[in-house]
Coordinates of C-alpha atoms in Angstrom, one line a residue:
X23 CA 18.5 15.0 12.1
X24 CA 15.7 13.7 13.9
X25 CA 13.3 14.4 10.9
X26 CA 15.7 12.3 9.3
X27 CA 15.7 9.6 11.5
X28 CA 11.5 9.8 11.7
X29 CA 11.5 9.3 8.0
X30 CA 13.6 6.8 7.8
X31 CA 11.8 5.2 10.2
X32 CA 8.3 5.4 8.8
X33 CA 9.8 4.7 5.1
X34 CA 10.7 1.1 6.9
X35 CA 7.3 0.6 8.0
X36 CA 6.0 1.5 3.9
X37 CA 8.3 -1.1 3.0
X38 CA 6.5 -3.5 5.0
X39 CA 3.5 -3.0 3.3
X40 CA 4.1 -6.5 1.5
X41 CA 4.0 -8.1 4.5
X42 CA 3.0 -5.0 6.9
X43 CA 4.5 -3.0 10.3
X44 CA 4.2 0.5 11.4
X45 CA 5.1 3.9 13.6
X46 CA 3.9 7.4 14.3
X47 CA 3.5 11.7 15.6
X48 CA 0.4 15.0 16.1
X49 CA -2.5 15.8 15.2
X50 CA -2.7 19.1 13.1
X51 CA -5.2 22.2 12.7
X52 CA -6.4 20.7 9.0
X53 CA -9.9 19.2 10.5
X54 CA -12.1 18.0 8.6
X55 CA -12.3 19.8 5.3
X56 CA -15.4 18.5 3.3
X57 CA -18.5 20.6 2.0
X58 CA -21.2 18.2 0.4
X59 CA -20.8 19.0 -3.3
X60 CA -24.8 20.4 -3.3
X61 CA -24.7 19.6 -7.8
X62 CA -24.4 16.2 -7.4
X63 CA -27.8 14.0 -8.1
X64 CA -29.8 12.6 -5.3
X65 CA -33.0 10.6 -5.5
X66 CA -35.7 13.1 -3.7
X67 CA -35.8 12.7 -0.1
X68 CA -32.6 11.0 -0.6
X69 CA -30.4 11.1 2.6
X70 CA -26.5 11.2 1.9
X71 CA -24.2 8.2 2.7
X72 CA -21.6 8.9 4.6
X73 CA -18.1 7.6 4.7
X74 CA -15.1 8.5 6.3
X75 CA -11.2 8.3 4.7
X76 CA -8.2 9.0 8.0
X77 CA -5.1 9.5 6.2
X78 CA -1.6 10.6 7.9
X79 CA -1.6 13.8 5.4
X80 CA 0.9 15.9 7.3
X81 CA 3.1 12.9 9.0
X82 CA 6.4 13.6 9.7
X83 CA 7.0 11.6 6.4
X84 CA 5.9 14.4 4.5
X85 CA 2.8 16.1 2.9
X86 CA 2.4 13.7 0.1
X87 CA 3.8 10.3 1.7
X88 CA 0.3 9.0 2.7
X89 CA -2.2 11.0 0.6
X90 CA -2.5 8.7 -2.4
X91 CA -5.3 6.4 -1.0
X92 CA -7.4 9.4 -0.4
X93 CA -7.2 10.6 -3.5
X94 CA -8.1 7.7 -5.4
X95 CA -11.0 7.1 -3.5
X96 CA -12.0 10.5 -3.7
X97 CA -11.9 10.8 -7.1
X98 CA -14.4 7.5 -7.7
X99 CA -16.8 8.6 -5.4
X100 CA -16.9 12.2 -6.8
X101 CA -17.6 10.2 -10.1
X102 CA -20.1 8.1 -8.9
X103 CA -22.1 11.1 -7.7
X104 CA -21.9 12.8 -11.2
X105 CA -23.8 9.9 -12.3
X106 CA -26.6 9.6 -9.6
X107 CA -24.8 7.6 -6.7
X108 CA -25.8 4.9 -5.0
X109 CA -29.7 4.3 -5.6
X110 CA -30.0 7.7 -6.6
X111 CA -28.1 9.1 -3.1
X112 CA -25.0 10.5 -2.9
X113 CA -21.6 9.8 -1.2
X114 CA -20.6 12.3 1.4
X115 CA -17.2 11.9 1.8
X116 CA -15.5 12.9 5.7
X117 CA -11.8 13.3 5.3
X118 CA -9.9 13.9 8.5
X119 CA -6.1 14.0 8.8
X120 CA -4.5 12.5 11.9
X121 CA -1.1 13.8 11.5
X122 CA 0.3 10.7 11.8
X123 CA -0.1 10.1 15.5
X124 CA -1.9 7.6 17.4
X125 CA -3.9 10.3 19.6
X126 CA -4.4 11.7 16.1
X127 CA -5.8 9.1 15.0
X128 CA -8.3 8.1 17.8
X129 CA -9.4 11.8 17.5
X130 CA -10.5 10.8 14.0
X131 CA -12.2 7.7 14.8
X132 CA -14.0 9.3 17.3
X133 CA -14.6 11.9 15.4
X134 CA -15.8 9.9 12.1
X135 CA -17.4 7.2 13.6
X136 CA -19.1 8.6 17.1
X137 CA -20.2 11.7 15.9
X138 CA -20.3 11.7 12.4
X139 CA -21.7 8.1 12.1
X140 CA -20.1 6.7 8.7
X141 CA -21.5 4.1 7.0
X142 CA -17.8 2.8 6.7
X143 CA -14.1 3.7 6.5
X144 CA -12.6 3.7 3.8
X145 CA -9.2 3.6 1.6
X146 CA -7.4 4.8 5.1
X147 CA -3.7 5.4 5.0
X148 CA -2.3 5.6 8.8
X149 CA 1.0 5.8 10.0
X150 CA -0.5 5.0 13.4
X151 CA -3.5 3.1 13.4
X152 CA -4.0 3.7 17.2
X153 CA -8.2 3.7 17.1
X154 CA -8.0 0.7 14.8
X155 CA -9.6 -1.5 18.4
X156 CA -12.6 1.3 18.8
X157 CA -13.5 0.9 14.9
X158 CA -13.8 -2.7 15.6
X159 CA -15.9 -2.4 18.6
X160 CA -18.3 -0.5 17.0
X161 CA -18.6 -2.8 14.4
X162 CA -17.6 0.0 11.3
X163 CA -16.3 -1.8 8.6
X164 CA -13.0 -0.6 7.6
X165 CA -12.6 -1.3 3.6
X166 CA -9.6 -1.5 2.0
X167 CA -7.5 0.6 3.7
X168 CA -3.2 0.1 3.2
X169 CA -1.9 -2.5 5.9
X170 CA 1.0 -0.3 7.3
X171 CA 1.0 -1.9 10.5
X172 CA -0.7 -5.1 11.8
X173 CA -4.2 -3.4 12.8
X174 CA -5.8 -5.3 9.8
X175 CA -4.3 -8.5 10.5
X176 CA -5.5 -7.6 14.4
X177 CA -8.9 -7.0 14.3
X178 CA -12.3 -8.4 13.1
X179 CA -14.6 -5.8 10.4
X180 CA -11.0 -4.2 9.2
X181 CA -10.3 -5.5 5.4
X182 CA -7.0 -4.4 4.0
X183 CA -6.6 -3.5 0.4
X184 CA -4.7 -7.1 0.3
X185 CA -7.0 -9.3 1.7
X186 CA -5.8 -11.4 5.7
X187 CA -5.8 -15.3 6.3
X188 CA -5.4 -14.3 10.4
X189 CA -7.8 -15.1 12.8
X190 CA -8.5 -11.7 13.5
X191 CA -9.1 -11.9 17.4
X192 CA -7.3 -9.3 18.9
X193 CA -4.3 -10.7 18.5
X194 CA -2.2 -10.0 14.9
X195 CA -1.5 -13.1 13.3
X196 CA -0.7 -16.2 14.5
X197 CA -0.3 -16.0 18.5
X198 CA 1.2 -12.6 17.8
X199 CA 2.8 -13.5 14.4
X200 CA 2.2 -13.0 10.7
X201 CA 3.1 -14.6 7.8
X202 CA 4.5 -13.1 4.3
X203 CA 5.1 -15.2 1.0
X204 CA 8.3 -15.4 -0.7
X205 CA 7.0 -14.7 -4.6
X206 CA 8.8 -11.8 -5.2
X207 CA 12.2 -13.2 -5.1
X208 CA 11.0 -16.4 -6.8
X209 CA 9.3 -14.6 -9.5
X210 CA 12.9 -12.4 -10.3
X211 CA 14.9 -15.8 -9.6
X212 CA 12.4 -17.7 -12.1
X213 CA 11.6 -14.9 -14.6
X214 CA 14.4 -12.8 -14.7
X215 CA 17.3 -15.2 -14.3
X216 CA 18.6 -13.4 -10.7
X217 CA 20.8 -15.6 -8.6
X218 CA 23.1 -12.9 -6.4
X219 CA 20.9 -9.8 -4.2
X220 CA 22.1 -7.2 -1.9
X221 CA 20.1 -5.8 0.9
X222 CA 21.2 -2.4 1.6
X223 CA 20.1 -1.1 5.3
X224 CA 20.8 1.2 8.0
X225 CA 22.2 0.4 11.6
X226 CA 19.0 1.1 13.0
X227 CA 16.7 -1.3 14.7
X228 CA 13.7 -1.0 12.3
X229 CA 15.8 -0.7 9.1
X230 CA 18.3 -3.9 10.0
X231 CA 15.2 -5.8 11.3
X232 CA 13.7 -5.2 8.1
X233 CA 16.6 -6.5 6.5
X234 CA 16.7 -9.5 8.2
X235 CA 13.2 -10.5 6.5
X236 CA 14.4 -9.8 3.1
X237 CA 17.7 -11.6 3.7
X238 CA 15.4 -14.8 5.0
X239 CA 13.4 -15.1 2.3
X240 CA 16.1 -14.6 0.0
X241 CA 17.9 -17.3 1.4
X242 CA 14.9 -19.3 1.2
X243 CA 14.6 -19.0 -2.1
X244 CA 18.2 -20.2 -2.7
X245 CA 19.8 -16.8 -3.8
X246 CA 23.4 -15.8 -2.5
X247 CA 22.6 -12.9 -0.7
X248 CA 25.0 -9.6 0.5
X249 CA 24.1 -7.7 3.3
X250 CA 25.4 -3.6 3.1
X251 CA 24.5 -1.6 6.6
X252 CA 25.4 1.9 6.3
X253 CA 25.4 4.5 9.3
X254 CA 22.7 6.0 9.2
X255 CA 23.8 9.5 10.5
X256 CA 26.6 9.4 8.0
X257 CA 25.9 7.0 5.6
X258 CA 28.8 5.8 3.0
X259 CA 26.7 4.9 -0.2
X260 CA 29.5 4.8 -2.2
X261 CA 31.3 2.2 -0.2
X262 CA 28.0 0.0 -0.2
X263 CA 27.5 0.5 -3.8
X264 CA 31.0 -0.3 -4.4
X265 CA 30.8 -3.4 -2.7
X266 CA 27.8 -5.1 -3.9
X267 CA 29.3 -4.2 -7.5
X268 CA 32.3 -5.8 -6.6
X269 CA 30.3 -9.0 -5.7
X270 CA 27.6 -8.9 -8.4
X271 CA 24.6 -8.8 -7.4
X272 CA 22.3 -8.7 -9.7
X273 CA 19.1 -7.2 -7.6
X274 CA 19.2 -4.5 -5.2
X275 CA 16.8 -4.8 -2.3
X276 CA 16.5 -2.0 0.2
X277 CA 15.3 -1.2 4.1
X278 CA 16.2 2.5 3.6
X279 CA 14.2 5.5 3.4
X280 CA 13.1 7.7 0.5
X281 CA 16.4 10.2 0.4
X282 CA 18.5 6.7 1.3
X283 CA 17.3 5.6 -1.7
X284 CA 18.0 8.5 -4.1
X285 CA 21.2 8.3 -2.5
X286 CA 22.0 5.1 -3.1
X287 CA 20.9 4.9 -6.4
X288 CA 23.1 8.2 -7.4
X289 CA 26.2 5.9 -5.4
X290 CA 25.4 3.1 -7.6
X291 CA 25.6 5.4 -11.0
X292 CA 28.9 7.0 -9.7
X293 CA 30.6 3.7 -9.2
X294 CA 28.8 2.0 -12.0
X295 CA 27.2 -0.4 -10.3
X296 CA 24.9 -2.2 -12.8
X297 CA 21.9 -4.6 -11.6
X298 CA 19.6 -6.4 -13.2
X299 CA 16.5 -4.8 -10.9
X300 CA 16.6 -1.7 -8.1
X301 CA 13.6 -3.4 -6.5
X302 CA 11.1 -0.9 -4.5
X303 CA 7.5 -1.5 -3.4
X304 CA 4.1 -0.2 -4.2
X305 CA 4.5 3.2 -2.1
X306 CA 6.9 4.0 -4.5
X307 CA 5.3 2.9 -7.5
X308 CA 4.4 6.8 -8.9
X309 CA 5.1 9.7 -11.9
X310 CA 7.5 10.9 -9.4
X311 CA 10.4 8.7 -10.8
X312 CA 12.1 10.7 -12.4
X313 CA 12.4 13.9 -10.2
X314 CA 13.0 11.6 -7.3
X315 CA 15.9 10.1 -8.9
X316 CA 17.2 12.6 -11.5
X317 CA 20.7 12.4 -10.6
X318 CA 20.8 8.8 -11.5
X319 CA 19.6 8.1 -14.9
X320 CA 21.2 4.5 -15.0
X321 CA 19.8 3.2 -12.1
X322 CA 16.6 4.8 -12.1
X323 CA 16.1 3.1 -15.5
X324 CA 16.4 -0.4 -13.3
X325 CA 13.7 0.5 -11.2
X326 CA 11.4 -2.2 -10.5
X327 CA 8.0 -2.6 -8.2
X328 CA 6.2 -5.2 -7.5
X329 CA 3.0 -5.3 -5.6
X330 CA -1.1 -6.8 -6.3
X331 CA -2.7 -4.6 -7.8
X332 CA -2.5 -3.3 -11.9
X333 CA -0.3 -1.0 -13.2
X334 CA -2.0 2.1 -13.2
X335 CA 0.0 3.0 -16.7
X336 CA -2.0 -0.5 -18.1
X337 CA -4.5 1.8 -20.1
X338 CA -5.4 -0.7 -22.4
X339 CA -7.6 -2.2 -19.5
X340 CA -11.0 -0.6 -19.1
X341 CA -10.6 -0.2 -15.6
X342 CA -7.4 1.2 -15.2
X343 CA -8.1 4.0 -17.8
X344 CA -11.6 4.7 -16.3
X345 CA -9.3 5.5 -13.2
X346 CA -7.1 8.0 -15.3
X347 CA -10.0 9.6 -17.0
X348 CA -11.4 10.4 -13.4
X349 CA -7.8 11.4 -12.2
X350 CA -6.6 13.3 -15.4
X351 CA -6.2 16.5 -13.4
X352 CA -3.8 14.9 -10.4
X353 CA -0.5 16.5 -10.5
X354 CA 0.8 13.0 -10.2
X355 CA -0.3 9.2 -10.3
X356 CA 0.5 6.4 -8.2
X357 CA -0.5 3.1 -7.2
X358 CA -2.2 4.0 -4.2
X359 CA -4.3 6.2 -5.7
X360 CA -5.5 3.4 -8.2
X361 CA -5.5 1.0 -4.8
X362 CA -8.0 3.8 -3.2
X363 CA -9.8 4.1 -6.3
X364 CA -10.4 0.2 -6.3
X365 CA -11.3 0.2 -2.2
X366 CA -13.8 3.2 -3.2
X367 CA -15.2 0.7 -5.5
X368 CA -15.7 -1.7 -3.0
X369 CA -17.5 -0.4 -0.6
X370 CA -20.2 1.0 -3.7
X371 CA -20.5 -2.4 -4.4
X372 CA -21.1 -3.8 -0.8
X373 CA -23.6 -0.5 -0.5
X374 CA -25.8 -1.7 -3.9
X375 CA -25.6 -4.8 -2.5
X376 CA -27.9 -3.2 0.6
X377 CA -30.1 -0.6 -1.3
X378 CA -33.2 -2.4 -1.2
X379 CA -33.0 -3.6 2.8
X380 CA -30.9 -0.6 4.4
X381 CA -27.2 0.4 3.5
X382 CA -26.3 -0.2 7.3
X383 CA -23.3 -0.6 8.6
X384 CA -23.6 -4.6 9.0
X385 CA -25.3 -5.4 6.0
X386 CA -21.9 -3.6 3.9
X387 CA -19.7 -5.9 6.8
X388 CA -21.4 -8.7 6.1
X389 CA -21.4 -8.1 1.8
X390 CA -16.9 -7.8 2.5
X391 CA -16.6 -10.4 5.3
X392 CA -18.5 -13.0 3.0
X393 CA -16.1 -12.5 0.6
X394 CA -18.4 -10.3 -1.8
X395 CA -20.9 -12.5 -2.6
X396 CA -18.7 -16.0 -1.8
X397 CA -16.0 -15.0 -4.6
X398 CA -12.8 -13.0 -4.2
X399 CA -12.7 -9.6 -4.6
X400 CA -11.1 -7.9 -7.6
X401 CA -12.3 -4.1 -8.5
X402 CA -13.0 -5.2 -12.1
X403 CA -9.6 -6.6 -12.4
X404 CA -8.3 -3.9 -10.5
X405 CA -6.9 -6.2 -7.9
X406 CA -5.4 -9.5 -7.4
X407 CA -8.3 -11.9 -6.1
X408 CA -8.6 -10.6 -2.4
X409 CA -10.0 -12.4 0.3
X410 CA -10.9 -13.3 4.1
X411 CA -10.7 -16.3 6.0
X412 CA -9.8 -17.1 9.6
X413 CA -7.6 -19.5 9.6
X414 CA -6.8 -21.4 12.8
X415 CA -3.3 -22.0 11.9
X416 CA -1.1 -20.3 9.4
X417 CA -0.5 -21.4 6.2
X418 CA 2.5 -23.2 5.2
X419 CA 3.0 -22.5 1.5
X420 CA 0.0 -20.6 -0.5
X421 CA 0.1 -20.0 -4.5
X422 CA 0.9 -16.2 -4.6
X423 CA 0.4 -14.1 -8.0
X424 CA 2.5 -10.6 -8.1
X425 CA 2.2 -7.3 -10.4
X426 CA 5.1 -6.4 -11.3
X427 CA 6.4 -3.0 -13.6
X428 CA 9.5 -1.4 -14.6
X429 CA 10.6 1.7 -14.9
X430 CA 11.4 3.0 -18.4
X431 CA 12.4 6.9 -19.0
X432 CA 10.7 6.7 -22.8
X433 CA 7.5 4.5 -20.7
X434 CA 7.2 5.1 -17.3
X435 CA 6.2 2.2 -15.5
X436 CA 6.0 -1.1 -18.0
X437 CA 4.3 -3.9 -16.9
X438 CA 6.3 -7.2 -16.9
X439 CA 3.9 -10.0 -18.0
X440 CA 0.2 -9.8 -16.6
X441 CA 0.0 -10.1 -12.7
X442 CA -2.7 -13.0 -13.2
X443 CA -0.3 -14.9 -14.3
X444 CA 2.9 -13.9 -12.4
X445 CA 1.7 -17.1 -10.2
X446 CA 4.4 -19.1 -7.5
X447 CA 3.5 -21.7 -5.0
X448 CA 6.0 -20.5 -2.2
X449 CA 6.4 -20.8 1.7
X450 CA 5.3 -18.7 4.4
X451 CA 8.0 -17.3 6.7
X452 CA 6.8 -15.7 10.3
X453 CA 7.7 -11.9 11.1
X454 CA 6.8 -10.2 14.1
X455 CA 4.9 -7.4 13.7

């Protein structure tokens, strides 16, 4: 039970990646496993560059929850080596698992940035960001790794995958608050004609509080919204599914873990509860569909994710299937592997940036912080615009754009309308991280 209860926890703090929040647990016997690949083409005399990826590999989430990132990134740099580098040197890559604790994790910082000295961090997935204030201090920039809890909303020379408005002074957010946008519920209440959403959680602190900021900006929005909390050590799908069929809804939102949500899903096929959109998030955005939900055919088939970066099925873009050509041999593909792919990307661009004066440390900072060259950041389309300002006060409305695909058993994942143009101007509601 309490692997249960851990997961469902952590699943919570995935969820918040759209707006962002977090958790942790141990540091396993996995080190550090990376041998320079000694084939790859270096410029004489050329001395590597070396960057460091922390991922929560084996979290109590499980082997795979955390992993995609890494992979991505990974792959692009193993690419860019085939083909000469950076200025004819290579990328050494220095993985290093933190288990998904927070001593785990400062064991990896200190191991990657003190004695290994990285150029930067990069594409980091951490269930526990505990070293995130040591990174800072040593002034390592930190490039688009996943925002699962506030650390990149916290701290100056971190840059999220998603880009930060906050001042970044220590504090996260606003005075200890941060800010999310509303443009996923506008876009399904604008686009796709939604006017009645559930919000299914568990009777547990981080699930229901979770809840809450769905249920807000649902309101906010102007939809008629239906709470379902289920117990979570016996939880009666069926009843909730049964319920938020019998009052229509016609989205499903969820604060529920991984197994909640295969549950729920199966509930809502038994009953035949019918929604326009089963609405998940990026973490979930994968080839995994189908064996994650195989008992429910119907409402795996009304899957939906939304998220800011492009579907990694788009293939038709030259990015995207640059990605896949590099990634053909993955068991699997997700949207954090593209999103790790894209941060990858990132820091070779900062680093070119720096070849002829010294790939330090600051001068790649300085290249992200100044917004790569005074425009927004977008991998070759990869990405949404991103960007970085410190804002002295928050925001109260901000035009928002949103990629957004659904699930299609004959498709896979099917892009709905291009995420450039998915655009909203919508308000800001505070969360406390």
């Amino acid at each position: 039970m309490r692997r249960r209860f851990r997961a469902a926890e952590c699943a919570v703090a995935g969820l918040l990646l759209l707006l962002s929040t977090a958790c942790g647990s141990r540091l396993p016997e996995s080190d550090f496993e990376n041998r320079p690949d000694d084939n790859a083409p270096t410029r004489a005399g050329g001395e590597p560059i070396r960057v460091g990826i922390i991922t929560s590999a084996t979290s109590p989430v499980g082997g795979d929850a955390f992993t995609g990132p890494r992979d991505g990134a990974k792959a692009y740099f193993e690419r860019l080596n085939a083909s000469g580098g950076i200025d004819g040197r290579r990328v050494e890559v220095r993985t290093c698992d933190d288990g998904g604790s927070g001593v785990g994790n400062n064991e990896c910082v200190h191991k990657l940035v003190d004695e290994e000295k990285v150029v930067a961090l990069v594409a980091g997935a951490s269930l526990d960001y505990a070293g995130a204030s040591r990174v800072s201090r040593a002034r390592v920039p930190d490039i688009g790794g996943q925002p699962i809890g506030p650390a990149y909303d916290t701290y100056p020379h971190l840059y999220s995958i998603y880009g930060s408005l906050a001042p970044r002074n220590g504090k996260p957010g606003w005075d200890g608050k941060l800010y999310g946008g509303t443009e996923v519920y506008r876009y399904f209440k604008r686009e796709q004609g939604a006017r009645t959403a559930a919000v299914v959680s568990y009777n547990q602190p981080a699930s229901a509080a979770y809840a809450r900021l769905i249920t807000r900006g649902l309101e906010a929005e102007g939809y008629e919204v239906v709470t379902e909390q289920v117990d979570f050590s016996l939880p009666n799908f069926r009843a909730a599914a049964a319920d938020l069929k019998e009052q229509g809804a016609d989205l499903v939102f969820d604060a529920i873990d991984s197994y909640g949500n295969a549950q729920l899903c199966k509930a809502m096929d038994d009953v035949g509860a019918e929604v326009l959109a089963k609405v998940t998030n990026v973490q979930n955005w994968s080839s995994t569909v189908r064996e994650d939900y195989k008992d429910s055919p119907r409402c795996r088939n009304a899957l939906w994710a939304t998220g800011s970066s492009r579907n990694y099925e788009d293939t038709d873009h030259e990015a995207v299937r640059e990605f896949r050509d590099a990634t053909k041999d993955l068991k699997t593909h997700s949207q954090w592997q593209l999103e790790g792919w894209a941060a990858a990307m990132w820091f070779t661009d900062a680093a070119e940036s720096c070849a002829q004066t010294g790939i330090t440390r600051a001068c790649v900072d300085r290249f992200v912080a100044e917004g790569s060259g005074g425009k927004s950041y977008t991998a070759d389309g990869l990405l949404l615009p991103v960007t970085y300002e410190r804002l002295s006060e928050p925001p109260k409305t901000r035009r928002t754009c949103v990629s957004v695909a659904r699930w299609e058993d004959n498709e896979a994942w099917v892009s709905q309308g291009d995420m450039n143009s998915n655009c909203f101007d919508v308000p800001q509601l505070a969360y406390e991280p």
